[in-house]
């Protein structure tokens, strides 16, 4: 297909658009000075009262990222590397936060932890997420097991899905179409498609939200082969949420989600019929009751994961089920003491040659003190009770001090926190190399940093972290799971800056230095830089230019079983949006890897070259 034909198609698609839907919550003009963060305490506290440098991905930023996946968006933040996010859609992602592995980063969706108990890594598959469903994301880095339990060792990625409109009925439609090609094969064929539709609203005290999204891509081989035989990827997600506001103090909502994707992949031969089909079914309930200065909350979900893989090595079918119940009470004393008392229950089940399961029951407590003179303290404890290995205790101490200035604040912060990772069902009871005597992995993180904030114009932060892993679960010479005696240390620096010199122009930048010692530290870049320039050309047109630098890192070449240094690379992306009808119709054009740089992300696997996409976002 000729380039001119693609550009004509993009121009046609750009004649349509979407605008973000109105939240159920009251519309309030928010100044950056009044920005609140939630994830590090579960209370809505002003950023200056938080002892963390919380990363917020707002609805506005998600709007500027239309056509991108959630892993692509998260990968632009400090301290995080998501391997596979720059490759073929459907590549396996690994979330490496602060030099850690995927199992050490916890994903939370609407207050409920998510993970597949039948997978070897126990991490949540980010390919299951649909960007159109997401309202906002908060990321806290470091050990956070006191509030969130197992796996919250290097980061917690807290995802909030979209809420219902206050109108009786409202609708959204999104669509994206684009190319999907490597740097060496710039054919400009249309090979990537995405669509989403939702209907939502509020009828008196009843509210509802129903949505469907899908995306499909072809044109790329998962593995780098001379034939470049294309491997397809298809993704479907259906969501339904209904709720009832019984009174100003009492609310209950239930929801259901089914997500499934089908991806082809390559093994030793590009023509091998390798395919994985993954399905996730989840139902959940959440409720809150307000009383005086406190509130009672229940977040619960039951999820069924099914994976069917066929490869040159045979067929593999896995089935995992996960039940999570989080019950906690929040209470505020004198507007200074913010307390949480709760209990968290988790049951993981999986089917191997026989059924296996374990239970977790964790009572926990957390206290946040906000003083009148700038001092703040966030501290908590959790007593982990596991049906297999017994008990484990974790805690955190996170003080900070904010010096108020005439137009902002200067905040000093530090923390000492411990976390744990339970051995998964495969490691405890799987068919190969299982060891029921495994102990939990232990993590300890020390942080120290500073954040400087000036009105709504400038925010700069710098933070040093030092993390230690022990009892890491690995293998012995017989490939039996064991707690490895060697300890792993990771340390680094994270620098972030956000500058808005005018209402029309803003700059966001971050730099991360990470060093991991104790193993081969594959796929973790030592240096990483992200820069985004956003400019509102006029009332209806905006443009964003981004730059991403990924430094040298190592990967294992499994043909020789040696570690190979991968070259640094830089990517330049461009996003343009135009509002054809205010608050109704928006069109956009996305250009990724504009300089068509060729690079390696994972040895033997494909990465994307220059690609163009266009789409619309429409509010009905």
XYZ file of C-alpha atoms in Angstrom, residues 403 405 407-411 450-454 458-462 496 498:
19
model
C 8.848 23.907 54.668
C 7.376 29.057 51.167
C 4.430 30.376 46.816
C 4.795 26.642 47.487
C 6.820 24.277 49.643
C 10.128 22.481 49.998
C 9.667 18.918 51.261
C 13.532 16.229 48.336
C 10.626 17.813 46.448
C 10.331 21.499 45.571
C 7.022 22.979 44.465
C 6.304 26.517 43.227
C 7.213 24.093 38.763
C 7.705 20.831 40.644
C 11.134 19.203 40.949
C 12.024 16.101 42.974
C 15.118 13.966 43.481
C 11.498 14.274 38.088
C 7.333 19.307 35.760
